[in-house]
Amino acid sequence: NAGVTQTPKFRILKIGQSMTLQCAQDMNHNYMYWYRQDPGMGLKLIYYSVGAGITDKGEVPNGYNVSRSTTEDFPLRLELAAPSQTSVYFCASSYVQGQLDGYTFGSGTRLTVV
Amino acid sequence: DQQVKQNSPSLSVQEGRISILNCDYTNSMFDYFLWYKKYPAEGPTFLISISSIKDKNEDGRFTVFLNKSAKHLSLHIVPSQPGDSAVYFCAASGNSGNTPLVFGKGTRLSVIA
């Protein structure tokens, strides 16, 4: 079972560059999420999706875009990278939302913007 | 405005003793509470959860206690083992429609042999 796969694991971007963080899950989960974790901070929700074709903003969506064309994939797009976007990004998925089974997380993408 | 607060950034405990990690929340609409464990360079992994209709849930060495009136929950690990050394995140959500998990800042637990 691959679970949730994130690529790349590491990336260094220059200010103003763009990139897409990839996230794929093979558990047929309806719900998918993007969180970022800054040093000493908890996970903050960027965007989430309740199913293919449906996305919604989380707590910190500015500077990011998402799409959900299939159940399996939920890419996160940074259009104009800024130093404030230096962080570790985690993708997660779940079968249901607001329940007790929790989310399955990927291993993260560590992004540095210089 | 933090809805889920973990006020202790770190905790050190001797092997074999009890570890108690605390979490407070402000949103009275939260119905589900979860604990996650995170090792360096890995994603968080689900540990244990509790719903608001219960005040205790146990799974092996891990027990979560919920005090709804105080908006407080705690995770007890007994006995603590060196492999338990990790960052522990408290998370909460409501039970209606679009309510993703809200996470605390985490507590770094060090279990000393």
PDB file of C-alpha atoms in Angstrom:
ATOM      1  CA  ASN A   1       0.000   0.000   0.000  1.00  0.00           C
ATOM      2  CA  ALA A   2       1.547   3.297  -1.110  1.00  0.00           C
ATOM      3  CA  GLY A   3      -0.919   5.443   0.886  1.00  0.00           C
ATOM      4  CA  VAL A   4      -0.256   9.141   0.226  1.00  0.00           C
ATOM      5  CA  THR A   5       2.699   9.932  -2.021  1.00  0.00           C
ATOM      6  CA  GLN A   6       4.217  13.405  -2.215  1.00  0.00           C
ATOM      7  CA  THR A   7       6.806  14.567  -4.725  1.00  0.00           C
ATOM      8  CA  PRO A   8       9.340  16.071  -4.638  1.00  0.00           C
ATOM      9  CA  LYS A   9      10.720  15.526  -1.124  1.00  0.00           C
ATOM     10  CA  PHE A  10      12.925  18.605  -1.279  1.00  0.00           C
ATOM     11  CA  ARG A  11      13.017  21.680  -3.471  1.00  0.00           C
ATOM     12  CA  ILE A  12      14.809  25.020  -3.529  1.00  0.00           C
ATOM     13  CA  LEU A  13      13.060  27.791  -5.453  1.00  0.00           C
ATOM     14  CA  LYS A  14      14.128  31.301  -6.299  1.00  0.00           C
ATOM     15  CA  ILE A  15      11.825  34.200  -5.458  1.00  0.00           C
ATOM     16  CA  GLY A  16       9.231  34.604  -8.194  1.00  0.00           C
ATOM     17  CA  GLN A  17       9.541  31.078  -9.564  1.00  0.00           C
ATOM     18  CA  SER A  18       6.593  28.741  -9.693  1.00  0.00           C
ATOM     19  CA  MET A  19       6.198  25.055  -8.996  1.00  0.00           C
ATOM     20  CA  THR A  20       3.651  22.330  -8.374  1.00  0.00           C
ATOM     21  CA  LEU A  21       3.771  20.028  -5.387  1.00  0.00           C
ATOM     22  CA  GLN A  22       2.337  16.680  -6.320  1.00  0.00           C
ATOM     23  CA  CYS A  23       0.123  14.540  -4.096  1.00  0.00           C
ATOM     24  CA  ALA A  24      -1.448  11.213  -4.963  1.00  0.00           C
ATOM     25  CA  GLN A  25      -3.372   8.679  -2.877  1.00  0.00           C
ATOM     26  CA  ASP A  26      -4.378   5.119  -3.743  1.00  0.00           C
ATOM     27  CA  MET A  27      -6.927   4.514  -0.979  1.00  0.00           C
ATOM     28  CA  ASN A  28      -9.961   5.864  -2.873  1.00  0.00           C
ATOM     29  CA  HIS A  29     -10.387   8.573  -0.266  1.00  0.00           C
ATOM     30  CA  ASN A  30     -12.861  11.326  -1.043  1.00  0.00           C
ATOM     31  CA  TYR A  31     -11.248  13.998   1.097  1.00  0.00           C
ATOM     32  CA  MET A  32      -7.787  15.474   0.544  1.00  0.00           C
ATOM     33  CA  TYR A  33      -5.931  18.281   2.290  1.00  0.00           C
ATOM     34  CA  TRP A  34      -2.837  20.439   2.075  1.00  0.00           C
ATOM     35  CA  TYR A  35      -1.206  21.651   5.284  1.00  0.00           C
ATOM     36  CA  ARG A  36       1.987  23.580   5.879  1.00  0.00           C
ATOM     37  CA  GLN A  37       4.152  23.361   8.948  1.00  0.00           C
ATOM     38  CA  ASP A  38       6.489  26.201   9.894  1.00  0.00           C
ATOM     39  CA  PRO A  39       9.206  25.692  12.551  1.00  0.00           C
ATOM     40  CA  GLY A  40       7.713  25.522  16.051  1.00  0.00           C
ATOM     41  CA  MET A  41       4.222  25.801  14.668  1.00  0.00           C
ATOM     42  CA  GLY A  42       1.399  23.394  14.145  1.00  0.00           C
ATOM     43  CA  LEU A  43      -0.059  22.392  10.829  1.00  0.00           C
ATOM     44  CA  LYS A  44      -2.045  25.092   9.088  1.00  0.00           C
ATOM     45  CA  LEU A  45      -4.627  24.189   6.459  1.00  0.00           C
ATOM     46  CA  ILE A  46      -4.021  25.695   3.007  1.00  0.00           C
ATOM     47  CA  TYR A  47      -6.726  24.071   0.862  1.00  0.00           C
ATOM     48  CA  TYR A  48      -8.892  21.002   0.988  1.00  0.00           C
ATOM     49  CA  SER A  49     -11.158  19.028  -1.309  1.00  0.00           C
ATOM     50  CA  VAL A  50     -14.246  16.949  -0.557  1.00  0.00           C
ATOM     51  CA  GLY A  51     -14.203  15.210  -3.915  1.00  0.00           C
ATOM     52  CA  ALA A  52     -13.160  15.503  -7.548  1.00  0.00           C
ATOM     53  CA  GLY A  53     -13.960  18.954  -8.914  1.00  0.00           C
ATOM     54  CA  ILE A  54     -14.571  20.521  -5.487  1.00  0.00           C
ATOM     55  CA  THR A  55     -12.003  22.549  -3.567  1.00  0.00           C
ATOM     56  CA  ASP A  56     -12.189  25.035  -0.728  1.00  0.00           C
ATOM     57  CA  LYS A  57      -9.866  27.442   1.047  1.00  0.00           C
ATOM     58  CA  GLY A  58      -8.376  26.742   4.425  1.00  0.00           C
ATOM     59  CA  GLU A  59      -6.749  29.066   6.922  1.00  0.00           C
ATOM     60  CA  VAL A  60      -3.765  30.206   4.796  1.00  0.00           C
ATOM     61  CA  PRO A  61      -4.665  29.974   1.061  1.00  0.00           C
ATOM     62  CA  ASN A  62      -2.957  33.141  -0.212  1.00  0.00           C
ATOM     63  CA  GLY A  63      -0.230  32.473  -2.767  1.00  0.00           C
ATOM     64  CA  TYR A  64      -1.476  28.958  -3.559  1.00  0.00           C
ATOM     65  CA  ASN A  65      -3.842  27.272  -5.964  1.00  0.00           C
ATOM     66  CA  VAL A  66      -5.206  23.749  -6.166  1.00  0.00           C
ATOM     67  CA  SER A  67      -7.180  21.555  -8.504  1.00  0.00           C
ATOM     68  CA  ARG A  68      -8.861  18.162  -8.096  1.00  0.00           C
ATOM     69  CA  SER A  69      -9.580  16.626 -11.458  1.00  0.00           C
ATOM     70  CA  THR A  70      -9.419  13.029 -10.192  1.00  0.00           C
ATOM     71  CA  THR A  71     -10.085  11.296  -6.886  1.00  0.00           C
ATOM     72  CA  GLU A  72      -6.435  10.245  -6.646  1.00  0.00           C
ATOM     73  CA  ASP A  73      -4.553  13.503  -7.270  1.00  0.00           C
ATOM     74  CA  PHE A  74      -4.512  16.850  -5.494  1.00  0.00           C
ATOM     75  CA  PRO A  75      -1.642  19.078  -6.721  1.00  0.00           C
ATOM     76  CA  LEU A  76      -0.726  22.340  -4.985  1.00  0.00           C
ATOM     77  CA  ARG A  77       0.519  25.190  -7.173  1.00  0.00           C
ATOM     78  CA  LEU A  78       2.764  28.062  -6.084  1.00  0.00           C
ATOM     79  CA  GLU A  79       2.671  30.751  -8.764  1.00  0.00           C
ATOM     80  CA  LEU A  80       5.126  33.406  -7.494  1.00  0.00           C
ATOM     81  CA  ALA A  81       7.267  31.925  -4.757  1.00  0.00           C
ATOM     82  CA  ALA A  82       8.048  34.163  -1.786  1.00  0.00           C
ATOM     83  CA  PRO A  83      10.379  33.575   1.198  1.00  0.00           C
ATOM     84  CA  SER A  84       7.290  33.373   3.448  1.00  0.00           C
ATOM     85  CA  GLN A  85       6.373  30.153   1.641  1.00  0.00           C
ATOM     86  CA  THR A  86       9.468  28.400   2.949  1.00  0.00           C
ATOM     87  CA  SER A  87       7.930  25.541   4.896  1.00  0.00           C
ATOM     88  CA  VAL A  88       7.262  21.819   5.012  1.00  0.00           C
ATOM     89  CA  TYR A  89       4.131  20.909   3.094  1.00  0.00           C
ATOM     90  CA  PHE A  90       2.026  17.883   3.983  1.00  0.00           C
ATOM     91  CA  CYS A  91      -0.708  16.353   1.914  1.00  0.00           C
ATOM     92  CA  ALA A  92      -3.297  14.152   3.622  1.00  0.00           C
ATOM     93  CA  SER A  93      -6.393  12.194   2.751  1.00  0.00           C
ATOM     94  CA  SER A  94      -9.354  10.661   4.560  1.00  0.00           C
ATOM     95  CA  TYR A  95     -12.375   8.530   3.739  1.00  0.00           C
ATOM     96  CA  VAL A  96     -14.721  10.703   5.763  1.00  0.00           C
ATOM     97  CA  GLN A  97     -14.350  14.079   7.424  1.00  0.00           C
ATOM     98  CA  GLY A  98     -14.987  14.986  11.016  1.00  0.00           C
ATOM     99  CA  GLN A  99     -14.626  11.436  12.244  1.00  0.00           C
ATOM    100  CA  LEU A 100     -12.364   9.465  14.513  1.00  0.00           C
ATOM    101  CA  ASP A 101     -10.199   7.535  12.068  1.00  0.00           C
ATOM    102  CA  GLY A 102      -7.932  10.433  11.303  1.00  0.00           C
ATOM    103  CA  TYR A 103      -6.112  11.405   8.176  1.00  0.00           C
ATOM    104  CA  THR A 104      -3.334   9.581   6.333  1.00  0.00           C
ATOM    105  CA  PHE A 105      -0.436  11.938   5.712  1.00  0.00           C
ATOM    106  CA  GLY A 106       2.313  11.877   3.144  1.00  0.00           C
ATOM    107  CA  SER A 107       5.939  12.235   4.185  1.00  0.00           C
ATOM    108  CA  GLY A 108       6.090  15.900   3.219  1.00  0.00           C
ATOM    109  CA  THR A 109       7.837  18.264   0.794  1.00  0.00           C
ATOM    110  CA  ARG A 110      10.447  20.570   2.283  1.00  0.00           C
ATOM    111  CA  LEU A 111      10.452  23.811   0.271  1.00  0.00           C
ATOM    112  CA  THR A 112      12.998  26.601   0.589  1.00  0.00           C
ATOM    113  CA  VAL A 113      12.494  29.897  -1.244  1.00  0.00           C
ATOM    114  CA  VAL A 114      15.645  32.001  -1.606  1.00  0.00           C
TER     115      VAL A 114
ATOM    116  CA  ASP B   1      -6.684  33.054  17.203  1.00  0.00           C
ATOM    117  CA  GLN B   2      -5.581  29.573  18.188  1.00  0.00           C
ATOM    118  CA  GLN B   3      -8.490  27.196  18.580  1.00  0.00           C
ATOM    119  CA  VAL B   4      -6.304  24.303  19.732  1.00  0.00           C
ATOM    120  CA  LYS B   5      -3.513  25.065  22.187  1.00  0.00           C
ATOM    121  CA  GLN B   6      -0.630  22.959  23.373  1.00  0.00           C
ATOM    122  CA  ASN B   7       1.096  25.186  25.882  1.00  0.00           C
ATOM    123  CA  SER B   8       4.089  22.957  26.590  1.00  0.00           C
ATOM    124  CA  PRO B   9       6.564  23.000  23.687  1.00  0.00           C
ATOM    125  CA  SER B  10       8.578  20.167  25.206  1.00  0.00           C
ATOM    126  CA  LEU B  11       8.489  17.459  27.859  1.00  0.00           C
ATOM    127  CA  SER B  12      11.180  15.106  29.170  1.00  0.00           C
ATOM    128  CA  VAL B  13      10.276  11.872  30.931  1.00  0.00           C
ATOM    129  CA  GLN B  14      12.271   8.927  32.172  1.00  0.00           C
ATOM    130  CA  GLU B  15      11.772   5.560  30.558  1.00  0.00           C
ATOM    131  CA  GLY B  16       9.101   3.542  32.335  1.00  0.00           C
ATOM    132  CA  ARG B  17       7.365   6.579  33.833  1.00  0.00           C
ATOM    133  CA  ILE B  18       4.123   8.207  32.718  1.00  0.00           C
ATOM    134  CA  SER B  19       4.079  10.908  30.045  1.00  0.00           C
ATOM    135  CA  ILE B  20       1.174  13.368  30.163  1.00  0.00           C
ATOM    136  CA  LEU B  21       0.637  15.689  27.233  1.00  0.00           C
ATOM    137  CA  ASN B  22      -1.987  18.397  27.524  1.00  0.00           C
ATOM    138  CA  CYS B  23      -4.210  20.204  25.050  1.00  0.00           C
ATOM    139  CA  ASP B  24      -6.820  22.953  25.441  1.00  0.00           C
ATOM    140  CA  TYR B  25      -9.384  24.109  22.916  1.00  0.00           C
ATOM    141  CA  THR B  26     -11.642  27.134  22.620  1.00  0.00           C
ATOM    142  CA  ASN B  27     -14.264  26.086  20.061  1.00  0.00           C
ATOM    143  CA  SER B  28     -17.243  24.482  21.797  1.00  0.00           C
ATOM    144  CA  MET B  29     -18.402  23.088  18.432  1.00  0.00           C
ATOM    145  CA  PHE B  30     -15.530  20.604  18.322  1.00  0.00           C
ATOM    146  CA  ASP B  31     -16.797  17.030  18.579  1.00  0.00           C
ATOM    147  CA  TYR B  32     -13.799  14.917  17.639  1.00  0.00           C
ATOM    148  CA  PHE B  33     -10.345  15.050  19.133  1.00  0.00           C
ATOM    149  CA  LEU B  34      -7.298  13.252  17.832  1.00  0.00           C
ATOM    150  CA  TRP B  35      -3.649  12.826  18.712  1.00  0.00           C
ATOM    151  CA  TYR B  36      -0.952  12.469  16.096  1.00  0.00           C
ATOM    152  CA  LYS B  37       2.670  11.466  16.505  1.00  0.00           C
ATOM    153  CA  LYS B  38       5.400  12.802  14.250  1.00  0.00           C
ATOM    154  CA  TYR B  39       8.986  11.647  13.820  1.00  0.00           C
ATOM    155  CA  PRO B  40      11.551  13.875  12.055  1.00  0.00           C
ATOM    156  CA  ALA B  41      11.362  13.838   8.242  1.00  0.00           C
ATOM    157  CA  GLU B  42       8.092  11.882   8.322  1.00  0.00           C
ATOM    158  CA  GLY B  43       4.448  12.831   8.097  1.00  0.00           C
ATOM    159  CA  PRO B  44       2.228  12.768  11.190  1.00  0.00           C
ATOM    160  CA  THR B  45       0.670   9.411  12.001  1.00  0.00           C
ATOM    161  CA  PHE B  46      -2.662   8.939  13.729  1.00  0.00           C
ATOM    162  CA  LEU B  47      -2.369   7.694  17.309  1.00  0.00           C
ATOM    163  CA  ILE B  48      -5.685   7.775  19.153  1.00  0.00           C
ATOM    164  CA  SER B  49      -8.964   9.682  19.145  1.00  0.00           C
ATOM    165  CA  ILE B  50     -12.009  10.416  21.256  1.00  0.00           C
ATOM    166  CA  SER B  51     -15.457  11.769  20.571  1.00  0.00           C
ATOM    167  CA  SER B  52     -17.187  14.352  22.744  1.00  0.00           C
ATOM    168  CA  ILE B  53     -19.683  11.785  24.061  1.00  0.00           C
ATOM    169  CA  LYS B  54     -16.875   9.977  25.885  1.00  0.00           C
ATOM    170  CA  ASP B  55     -14.464  11.058  28.577  1.00  0.00           C
ATOM    171  CA  LYS B  56     -11.829   8.357  28.111  1.00  0.00           C
ATOM    172  CA  ASN B  57     -10.463   6.158  25.362  1.00  0.00           C
ATOM    173  CA  GLU B  58      -7.714   3.613  25.802  1.00  0.00           C
ATOM    174  CA  ASP B  59      -5.474   1.810  23.318  1.00  0.00           C
ATOM    175  CA  GLY B  60      -2.654  -0.189  24.830  1.00  0.00           C
ATOM    176  CA  ARG B  61      -0.194   2.159  26.511  1.00  0.00           C
ATOM    177  CA  PHE B  62      -2.068   5.232  25.264  1.00  0.00           C
ATOM    178  CA  THR B  63      -5.086   6.780  26.966  1.00  0.00           C
ATOM    179  CA  VAL B  64      -6.832  10.015  26.030  1.00  0.00           C
ATOM    180  CA  PHE B  65      -8.972  11.848  28.593  1.00  0.00           C
ATOM    181  CA  LEU B  66     -11.506  14.523  27.667  1.00  0.00           C
ATOM    182  CA  ASN B  67     -12.945  17.122  30.033  1.00  0.00           C
ATOM    183  CA  LYS B  68     -15.568  18.959  27.994  1.00  0.00           C
ATOM    184  CA  SER B  69     -16.516  21.448  30.683  1.00  0.00           C
ATOM    185  CA  ALA B  70     -12.890  22.561  30.941  1.00  0.00           C
ATOM    186  CA  LYS B  71     -12.301  22.234  27.172  1.00  0.00           C
ATOM    187  CA  HIS B  72      -9.240  20.178  27.975  1.00  0.00           C
ATOM    188  CA  LEU B  73      -7.841  16.860  26.856  1.00  0.00           C
ATOM    189  CA  SER B  74      -4.740  14.940  27.746  1.00  0.00           C
ATOM    190  CA  LEU B  75      -2.764  12.019  26.383  1.00  0.00           C
ATOM    191  CA  HIS B  76      -1.236   9.584  28.869  1.00  0.00           C
ATOM    192  CA  ILE B  77       1.507   7.192  27.829  1.00  0.00           C
ATOM    193  CA  VAL B  78       2.273   4.438  30.330  1.00  0.00           C
ATOM    194  CA  PRO B  79       4.942   3.180  30.489  1.00  0.00           C
ATOM    195  CA  SER B  80       6.950   5.592  28.364  1.00  0.00           C
ATOM    196  CA  GLN B  81       9.528   4.070  26.028  1.00  0.00           C
ATOM    197  CA  PRO B  82      12.463   5.668  24.156  1.00  0.00           C
ATOM    198  CA  GLY B  83      10.641   4.972  20.852  1.00  0.00           C
ATOM    199  CA  ASP B  84       7.874   7.309  22.022  1.00  0.00           C
ATOM    200  CA  SER B  85      10.224  10.273  21.606  1.00  0.00           C
ATOM    201  CA  ALA B  86       8.526  12.386  18.930  1.00  0.00           C
ATOM    202  CA  VAL B  87       6.402  15.486  18.469  1.00  0.00           C
ATOM    203  CA  TYR B  88       2.765  14.974  19.475  1.00  0.00           C
ATOM    204  CA  PHE B  89       0.022  17.055  17.892  1.00  0.00           C
ATOM    205  CA  CYS B  90      -3.446  17.506  19.282  1.00  0.00           C
ATOM    206  CA  ALA B  91      -6.164  18.060  16.652  1.00  0.00           C
ATOM    207  CA  ALA B  92      -9.897  18.703  16.698  1.00  0.00           C
ATOM    208  CA  SER B  93     -12.844  19.011  14.350  1.00  0.00           C
ATOM    209  CA  GLY B  94     -16.581  19.487  14.344  1.00  0.00           C
ATOM    210  CA  ASN B  95     -18.966  16.854  13.036  1.00  0.00           C
ATOM    211  CA  SER B  96     -20.750  18.767  10.312  1.00  0.00           C
ATOM    212  CA  GLY B  97     -19.863  18.752   6.632  1.00  0.00           C
ATOM    213  CA  ASN B  98     -16.721  20.700   5.849  1.00  0.00           C
ATOM    214  CA  THR B  99     -14.791  20.739   9.090  1.00  0.00           C
ATOM    215  CA  PRO B 100     -11.149  19.823   8.515  1.00  0.00           C
ATOM    216  CA  LEU B 101      -8.888  19.100  11.455  1.00  0.00           C
ATOM    217  CA  VAL B 102      -7.416  22.043  13.357  1.00  0.00           C
ATOM    218  CA  PHE B 103      -4.012  21.300  14.876  1.00  0.00           C
ATOM    219  CA  GLY B 104      -2.134  22.568  17.898  1.00  0.00           C
ATOM    220  CA  LYS B 105       1.541  23.576  17.737  1.00  0.00           C
ATOM    221  CA  GLY B 106       2.760  20.257  19.104  1.00  0.00           C
ATOM    222  CA  THR B 107       4.715  19.059  22.138  1.00  0.00           C
ATOM    223  CA  ARG B 108       8.125  17.450  21.728  1.00  0.00           C
ATOM    224  CA  LEU B 109       8.389  14.440  24.028  1.00  0.00           C
ATOM    225  CA  SER B 110      11.809  13.085  24.951  1.00  0.00           C
ATOM    226  CA  VAL B 111      11.890   9.763  26.771  1.00  0.00           C
ATOM    227  CA  ILE B 112      15.224   9.325  28.467  1.00  0.00           C
ATOM    228  CA  ALA B 113      16.598   5.821  28.988  1.00  0.00           C
TER     229      ALA B 113
END
